[in-house]
Coordinates of C-alpha atoms and ligand atoms in Angstrom, one line a residue:
M1 CA 20.7 -4.0 -29.8
D2 CA 17.1 -5.4 -28.7
P3 CA 15.9 -2.3 -26.3
K4 CA 14.0 -5.6 -23.5
E5 CA 17.4 -7.3 -24.1
A6 CA 19.0 -4.1 -23.3
A7 CA 17.4 -3.5 -20.1
A8 CA 17.5 -7.3 -18.6
G9 CA 21.3 -7.0 -19.3
R10 CA 21.6 -4.1 -17.2
I11 CA 19.9 -5.2 -14.4
D12 CA 22.0 -8.8 -14.8
A13 CA 24.8 -6.6 -14.4
L14 CA 23.9 -4.5 -11.4
G15 CA 22.0 -8.0 -10.1
A16 CA 23.9 -8.1 -6.9
S17 CA 23.9 -4.5 -5.5
L18 CA 20.0 -5.1 -6.4
I19 CA 19.9 -7.9 -3.9
E20 CA 22.8 -6.1 -2.0
L21 CA 20.2 -3.1 -1.3
S22 CA 17.4 -5.3 -1.5
H23 CA 19.0 -7.0 2.1
A24 CA 20.1 -3.5 3.7
V25 CA 16.6 -2.6 3.4
H26 CA 15.2 -5.5 5.0
S27 CA 18.3 -5.8 7.1
T28 CA 17.1 -1.5 9.5
P29 CA 12.7 -1.5 9.6
E30 CA 11.3 1.5 9.6
L31 CA 8.0 2.5 10.6
A32 CA 6.1 4.5 8.1
Y33 CA 7.0 8.3 7.8
E34 CA 10.2 7.5 9.9
E35 CA 11.9 5.7 6.8
H36 CA 15.4 7.8 7.3
R37 CA 17.6 5.4 6.4
S38 CA 16.0 3.4 4.0
S39 CA 15.0 6.3 1.4
A40 CA 18.4 7.2 1.8
A41 CA 20.1 4.2 0.2
L42 CA 17.8 3.9 -2.4
A43 CA 17.7 7.9 -3.3
A44 CA 21.9 7.3 -2.8
A45 CA 21.4 4.5 -5.3
L46 CA 19.1 6.4 -7.4
Q47 CA 22.4 9.3 -8.0
D48 CA 24.9 6.7 -8.9
L49 CA 23.5 5.1 -11.6
G50 CA 22.6 9.4 -13.1
F51 CA 19.6 9.8 -11.8
A52 CA 18.5 13.5 -11.3
V53 CA 18.0 13.1 -7.5
E54 CA 15.7 15.2 -5.3
R55 CA 14.7 14.0 -1.6
G56 CA 11.9 15.4 0.4
I57 CA 9.6 16.2 -1.6
G58 CA 5.3 17.4 -0.9
G59 CA 7.3 17.9 2.7
L60 CA 7.9 14.6 3.4
P61 CA 11.4 14.1 4.6
T62 CA 11.1 10.4 3.3
A63 CA 9.7 11.2 0.0
F64 CA 11.6 11.3 -3.2
R65 CA 11.7 11.9 -6.5
A66 CA 14.7 10.5 -9.2
D67 CA 14.4 11.6 -12.2
A68 CA 15.5 10.6 -16.4
G69 CA 14.7 11.6 -19.6
H70 CA 14.2 14.5 -21.4
R71 CA 11.7 14.5 -24.1
G72 CA 8.2 12.2 -24.1
P73 CA 5.4 10.5 -22.2
R74 CA 6.1 10.1 -18.0
V75 CA 6.2 6.8 -16.8
L76 CA 6.2 7.0 -13.0
I77 CA 7.3 3.7 -11.2
C78 CA 6.5 4.0 -6.9
A79 CA 9.6 2.7 -4.4
E80 CA 7.9 1.7 -1.5
Y81 CA 10.2 0.8 1.8
D82 CA 8.3 1.1 5.1
A83 CA 8.0 -1.7 7.5
L84 CA 5.5 -3.2 9.8
P85 CA 5.7 -2.8 14.4
D86 CA 7.8 -6.2 15.8
I87 CA 7.7 -8.1 13.2
G88 CA 9.0 -5.9 10.6
H89 CA 9.9 -6.6 7.1
A90 CA 6.4 -8.9 6.7
C91 CA 5.0 -6.9 3.6
G92 CA 8.3 -7.3 1.3
H93 CA 7.9 -3.2 1.2
N94 CA 12.3 -3.8 0.8
I95 CA 12.1 -5.9 -2.8
I96 CA 9.7 -2.8 -3.9
G97 CA 12.5 -0.5 -4.0
A98 CA 15.0 -2.2 -5.0
S99 CA 13.1 -3.1 -8.0
A100 CA 11.9 0.3 -8.6
V101 CA 15.5 1.0 -8.5
G102 CA 16.4 -2.0 -10.4
A103 CA 14.0 -1.0 -13.8
G104 CA 15.1 2.6 -13.0
A105 CA 18.0 1.5 -13.5
A106 CA 17.5 -0.4 -17.1
L107 CA 15.4 2.5 -18.3
A108 CA 17.3 5.4 -17.9
P109 CA 20.0 4.8 -20.5
L110 CA 17.6 4.7 -23.0
A111 CA 15.2 6.6 -22.0
D112 CA 16.2 9.2 -24.6
D113 CA 15.7 6.8 -27.5
L114 CA 12.0 5.6 -26.5
E115 CA 11.0 9.1 -25.9
M116 CA 10.1 8.5 -22.9
R117 CA 10.2 10.3 -19.1
V118 CA 11.4 7.6 -15.9
T119 CA 11.3 9.1 -13.0
V120 CA 10.5 6.8 -9.8
L121 CA 9.3 7.7 -6.8
G122 CA 10.2 7.4 -2.7
T123 CA 6.7 6.7 -1.1
P124 CA 7.1 6.5 2.1
A125 CA 3.9 5.3 4.3
E126 CA 1.9 2.4 3.0
E127 CA 1.6 0.6 5.6
Q128 CA 0.2 3.3 7.7
G129 CA -0.3 7.2 7.7
G130 CA -0.6 7.2 3.3
G131 CA 2.3 8.2 1.4
K132 CA 0.7 8.7 -2.0
C133 CA -2.2 10.2 -0.6
E134 CA -0.2 13.0 0.7
L135 CA 2.2 13.2 -2.5
I136 CA -1.1 13.4 -5.3
E137 CA -2.4 16.5 -3.0
A138 CA 1.2 17.8 -3.6
G139 CA 0.8 17.1 -7.1
A140 CA 3.9 14.6 -7.2
F141 CA 1.7 12.3 -9.7
D142 CA 0.5 15.7 -12.2
D143 CA 3.0 15.2 -14.2
A144 CA 2.2 10.8 -15.0
D145 CA 0.8 9.3 -17.9
V146 CA 1.6 6.1 -16.2
A147 CA 2.2 5.0 -13.1
M148 CA 3.3 1.0 -11.2
M149 CA 5.0 -0.7 -9.0
V150 CA 4.9 -4.3 -8.3
H151 CA 4.0 -5.8 -4.1
P152 CA 5.3 -9.7 -3.6
G153 CA 3.2 -11.6 -2.7
P154 CA 2.2 -15.5 -2.1
H155 CA 0.2 -15.8 -5.9
E156 CA 1.5 -13.8 -8.8
I157 CA -1.7 -12.1 -10.2
V158 CA -1.1 -8.9 -12.1
D159 CA -4.6 -7.7 -11.0
M160 CA -5.7 -9.2 -7.9
P161 CA -9.0 -6.8 -6.6
T162 CA -8.2 -4.1 -3.1
L163 CA -10.6 -3.4 -1.3
A164 CA -11.2 0.9 0.3
V165 CA -10.1 0.8 3.6
A166 CA -11.2 3.8 6.4
H167 CA -8.3 3.9 9.6
L168 CA -10.5 5.4 12.3
D169 CA -9.4 6.1 15.9
V170 CA -11.8 6.3 18.7
T171 CA -11.2 7.8 22.0
F172 CA -14.0 6.9 24.5
H173 CA -14.3 8.8 27.6
G174 CA -15.4 8.4 31.3
R175 CA -15.3 9.1 34.5
E176 CA -12.2 7.5 37.0
S177 CA -12.6 6.5 40.3
H178 CA -12.3 4.1 42.6
A179 CA -12.5 0.2 41.6
S180 CA -13.5 -1.3 44.8
A181 CA -14.5 1.8 47.0
Y182 CA -17.2 3.9 45.0
P183 CA -17.8 1.8 41.5
E184 CA -20.6 3.8 41.1
L185 CA -19.3 6.9 40.9
G186 CA -17.2 5.6 37.5
R187 CA -18.2 5.7 34.1
N188 CA -16.2 2.6 32.5
A189 CA -14.8 3.4 29.3
L190 CA -13.2 -0.2 29.0
D191 CA -16.9 -1.2 29.0
A192 CA -17.9 1.1 26.4
L193 CA -15.0 -0.2 24.2
T194 CA -15.8 -4.2 24.7
I195 CA -19.1 -3.4 23.8
S196 CA -18.7 -1.9 20.7
Y197 CA -15.7 -4.3 19.9
A198 CA -19.1 -7.0 20.9
A199 CA -21.4 -4.4 18.2
I200 CA -19.0 -5.2 15.7
A201 CA -18.9 -8.6 16.4
A202 CA -22.6 -8.7 15.7
L203 CA -22.5 -6.8 12.4
R204 CA -19.7 -8.5 10.6
Q205 CA -22.2 -11.3 9.9
H206 CA -24.6 -9.2 8.0
I207 CA -22.1 -7.3 6.2
R208 CA -20.9 -8.3 2.5
P209 CA -18.5 -11.2 2.4
E210 CA -15.4 -9.0 0.6
E211 CA -15.9 -6.7 3.7
R212 CA -13.5 -6.5 6.1
I213 CA -14.1 -4.7 10.6
H214 CA -10.3 -4.8 12.4
G215 CA -9.0 -3.5 15.2
I216 CA -7.2 -3.0 18.2
V217 CA -7.6 -1.5 21.6
T218 CA -5.1 0.9 21.5
H219 CA -5.5 2.7 25.6
G220 CA -6.9 0.5 28.1
G221 CA -6.9 1.8 30.9
D222 CA -4.8 3.0 33.2
A223 CA -5.0 0.3 36.5
P224 CA -7.0 -2.1 37.6
N225 CA -8.4 -0.3 40.8
I226 CA -9.0 3.4 39.3
V227 CA -12.5 2.9 36.4
P228 CA -11.0 3.7 33.1
K229 CA -12.2 6.9 32.3
R230 CA -10.1 6.5 28.5
T231 CA -9.5 4.2 26.3
E232 CA -8.5 4.4 22.8
A233 CA -8.9 1.7 19.2
R234 CA -7.0 1.5 16.3
Y235 CA -10.1 0.0 13.4
Y236 CA -9.8 -0.4 10.0
V237 CA -12.2 -0.8 7.7
R238 CA -13.0 -2.3 4.0
A239 CA -15.3 -2.7 1.6
R240 CA -15.1 -2.7 -2.2
T241 CA -16.1 1.1 -3.3
M242 CA -16.0 4.3 -1.3
H243 CA -18.9 4.5 -1.7
E244 CA -20.1 0.9 0.0
L245 CA -16.7 1.8 2.4
H246 CA -19.1 5.3 3.1
E247 CA -21.7 3.0 4.3
L248 CA -20.1 0.2 6.6
T249 CA -18.0 3.4 8.3
E250 CA -22.0 4.2 9.5
R251 CA -22.4 1.3 10.3
V252 CA -19.5 0.9 12.6
Q253 CA -19.7 4.3 14.4
R254 CA -22.5 2.9 15.9
C255 CA -21.0 0.3 16.9
F256 CA -19.0 3.0 18.5
E257 CA -22.3 4.6 19.6
A258 CA -23.8 2.4 21.4
G259 CA -20.8 0.9 23.7
A260 CA -21.0 4.3 25.1
L261 CA -25.0 5.0 24.5
A262 CA -24.4 1.4 27.4
T263 CA -22.6 3.4 29.3
G264 CA -22.8 6.6 30.0
C265 CA -19.9 7.5 28.1
E266 CA -19.2 9.6 25.5
V267 CA -17.0 8.4 22.4
E268 CA -15.0 10.7 19.3
V269 CA -14.2 8.8 16.2
S270 CA -11.7 10.5 14.0
H271 CA -9.9 9.5 10.8
V272 CA -5.9 8.7 10.8
S273 CA -5.3 8.8 7.2
K274 CA -7.6 9.8 4.3
P275 CA -8.6 6.7 2.9
Y276 CA -7.5 4.3 0.3
D277 CA -9.3 3.8 -2.8
R278 CA -9.4 0.8 -4.1
V279 CA -6.8 -0.2 -7.2
R280 CA -7.6 0.7 -10.5
H281 CA -5.9 -1.5 -12.6
N282 CA -5.4 -0.8 -16.0
P283 CA -6.3 -3.0 -18.2
K284 CA -4.0 -2.6 -21.2
M285 CA -1.0 -2.1 -19.2
A286 CA -1.9 -5.3 -17.2
S287 CA -2.1 -6.8 -20.2
L288 CA 1.4 -5.7 -21.8
Y289 CA 2.7 -6.9 -17.8
D290 CA 1.6 -10.3 -17.9
D291 CA 2.5 -10.6 -21.3
N292 CA 6.4 -9.6 -20.5
L293 CA 5.1 -11.9 -17.0
R294 CA 5.9 -15.0 -19.7
R295 CA 8.6 -13.7 -21.5
L296 CA 10.0 -14.1 -18.0
G297 CA 9.1 -18.0 -17.5
R298 CA 6.8 -17.0 -14.8
A299 CA 2.8 -17.7 -15.0
A300 CA -0.4 -15.3 -13.6
I301 CA -3.4 -16.6 -12.0
P302 CA -6.8 -15.4 -12.9
A303 CA -8.1 -12.9 -9.9
A304 CA -11.3 -14.3 -10.0
A305 CA -9.9 -18.2 -9.0
M306 CA -8.1 -16.0 -5.9
Q307 CA -11.6 -15.6 -4.7
R308 CA -11.0 -13.3 -2.4
S309 CA -9.4 -9.4 -1.8
A310 CA -6.7 -9.2 -1.1
G311 CA -5.2 -5.5 1.5
S312 CA -5.9 -2.0 0.4
T313 CA -3.2 0.0 -1.0
D314 CA -2.8 3.6 -1.3
M315 CA -1.7 3.0 -4.8
G316 CA -5.1 2.5 -5.6
N317 CA -5.7 7.0 -4.7
V318 CA -2.8 6.9 -7.9
S319 CA -5.3 5.1 -9.5
E320 CA -7.6 7.6 -9.8
V321 CA -5.1 10.5 -11.0
C322 CA -3.5 8.3 -13.5
P323 CA -3.3 4.7 -15.5
A324 CA -2.3 2.2 -12.8
I325 CA -1.1 -1.4 -12.2
H326 CA -0.5 -2.8 -9.7
P327 CA 1.0 -6.5 -9.8
M328 CA 1.6 -8.9 -7.3
M329 CA 5.1 -10.7 -7.7
S330 CA 5.0 -14.6 -6.5
I331 CA 8.0 -14.9 -3.8
E332 CA 6.9 -18.6 -3.6
S333 CA 5.7 -18.3 0.9
L334 CA 3.2 -20.4 0.8
P335 CA 2.6 -21.9 3.9
A336 CA 3.8 -17.9 4.9
V337 CA 2.0 -14.7 3.9
N338 CA 2.3 -11.2 4.2
H339 CA 2.1 -9.0 7.5
Q340 CA 3.6 -12.6 9.1
A341 CA 7.1 -13.2 10.4
A342 CA 7.5 -16.0 8.0
F343 CA 6.6 -14.0 5.5
A344 CA 9.3 -11.2 6.1
A345 CA 12.2 -14.4 5.7
H346 CA 11.0 -15.3 2.6
C347 CA 11.5 -11.4 0.7
V348 CA 15.6 -11.8 1.9
G349 CA 15.3 -15.8 0.4
P350 CA 16.1 -17.0 -2.5
A351 CA 12.7 -16.6 -4.1
G352 CA 12.5 -12.9 -2.7
D353 CA 15.9 -11.5 -4.4
R354 CA 14.6 -13.5 -7.3
A355 CA 11.6 -11.0 -7.1
V356 CA 14.0 -8.3 -7.2
L357 CA 14.5 -9.1 -10.7
D358 CA 11.5 -9.9 -12.1
A359 CA 9.7 -7.1 -10.9
A360 CA 12.4 -4.4 -12.3
K361 CA 12.2 -6.7 -16.1
A362 CA 8.8 -6.4 -15.9
M363 CA 8.6 -3.5 -15.0
A364 CA 10.8 -2.5 -17.3
F365 CA 9.5 -4.9 -20.6
T366 CA 5.9 -3.0 -19.6
V367 CA 7.7 0.1 -20.4
I368 CA 9.4 -0.3 -23.5
D369 CA 6.0 -1.9 -25.1
I370 CA 3.9 1.5 -23.6
A371 CA 6.7 3.4 -25.7
T372 CA 6.9 1.0 -28.7
T373 CA 3.7 0.0 -29.5
P374 CA 1.9 2.1 -31.4
G375 CA -1.8 3.6 -30.2
A376 CA -0.1 1.3 -26.8
L377 CA -0.7 4.9 -25.4
E378 CA -3.5 6.4 -26.7
E379 CA -5.6 2.5 -25.3
I380 CA -4.1 2.8 -21.9
R381 CA -5.9 6.2 -21.7
A382 CA -9.3 5.5 -23.3
G383 CA -9.1 2.5 -20.5
F384 CA -8.4 4.7 -17.8
D385 CA -11.2 7.5 -18.9
A386 CA -13.5 4.4 -20.0
A387 CA -13.4 3.2 -15.9
R388 CA -13.9 6.6 -14.5
N389 CA -17.0 7.8 -16.3
Ligands
ZN401 ZN1 2.8 -3.9 1.5
ZN402 ZN1 1.3 -4.8 4.1

């Protein structure tokens, strides 16, 4: 039997259980590094499907690795399963996790014939923390020849431009005092924060159109009648490349220092986690994936037509260490988009469920093409080397 027909047949046969898995993850949203039930559900499903599963890899309790196949190049399919505070699975990582299991399930019985080894890697903490960055450092990607995942979104787009991002924690230190009786003895850390907030708002007029700076106040003081002695904020800074990110982060740092200087406070800025790099979509892998989308009756729009950047992802760091793709698959959610509560509802709607199966098939078909097309892997490697030089 044609391997793609075999893969599609297996995914369809498992369809109900894959969708059930997606809904189960969706119904128990867990934040970064706390995805105990979600990672357990995905790892158990892969074990039942015959994978050799190792839990808690790289020192991360909610990371896992599931291996199938005995010889040949290794494809690594990344599963994500963390959710967002308050709005749950509003980025659809339930679909990412279930489709990774589906692709793995389709490929495992074919792996030895295809002479490909297949790994489904459970990668926690994409929304904050950067589980893939930690797994890269722990060596989890060392034996990967290619890596891929599919992310749900409002549009079908194979090579969505993404941004590099730095995650900053900012703390202002002032001096407390009675806010009414002895205000002249206080140094107001909330004033320092709001002046910084306004300075960053002014900075936005004079940055590149793709760049983004956005933040929240995470601690604004303790009581209205105490001059705030300590305030805290968390800011994300995004730019097209790591170099431009570094330059922009320095300008944002000046804004924090301005707030501290004006109010007689001190400021501390630290990186919450490793910066995420932009995704370098491997051209050959992207073109194989695009062809398989068409076979599934889906049509991707060109990245240039979007005329905007998406967010950022730790898959960008993966694309620095091995050839990778990170396509966005439409779940027909408009006007709802990622990180809106209405988007979370679409992630278990009919189009969201269809995306679980289609993403699994598109990834499985792409792996089959890589395995069976003479010269494909060489072309993928050449494209990876060219992007790095
Ligand atoms: Zn996401
Ligand atoms: Zn997200």
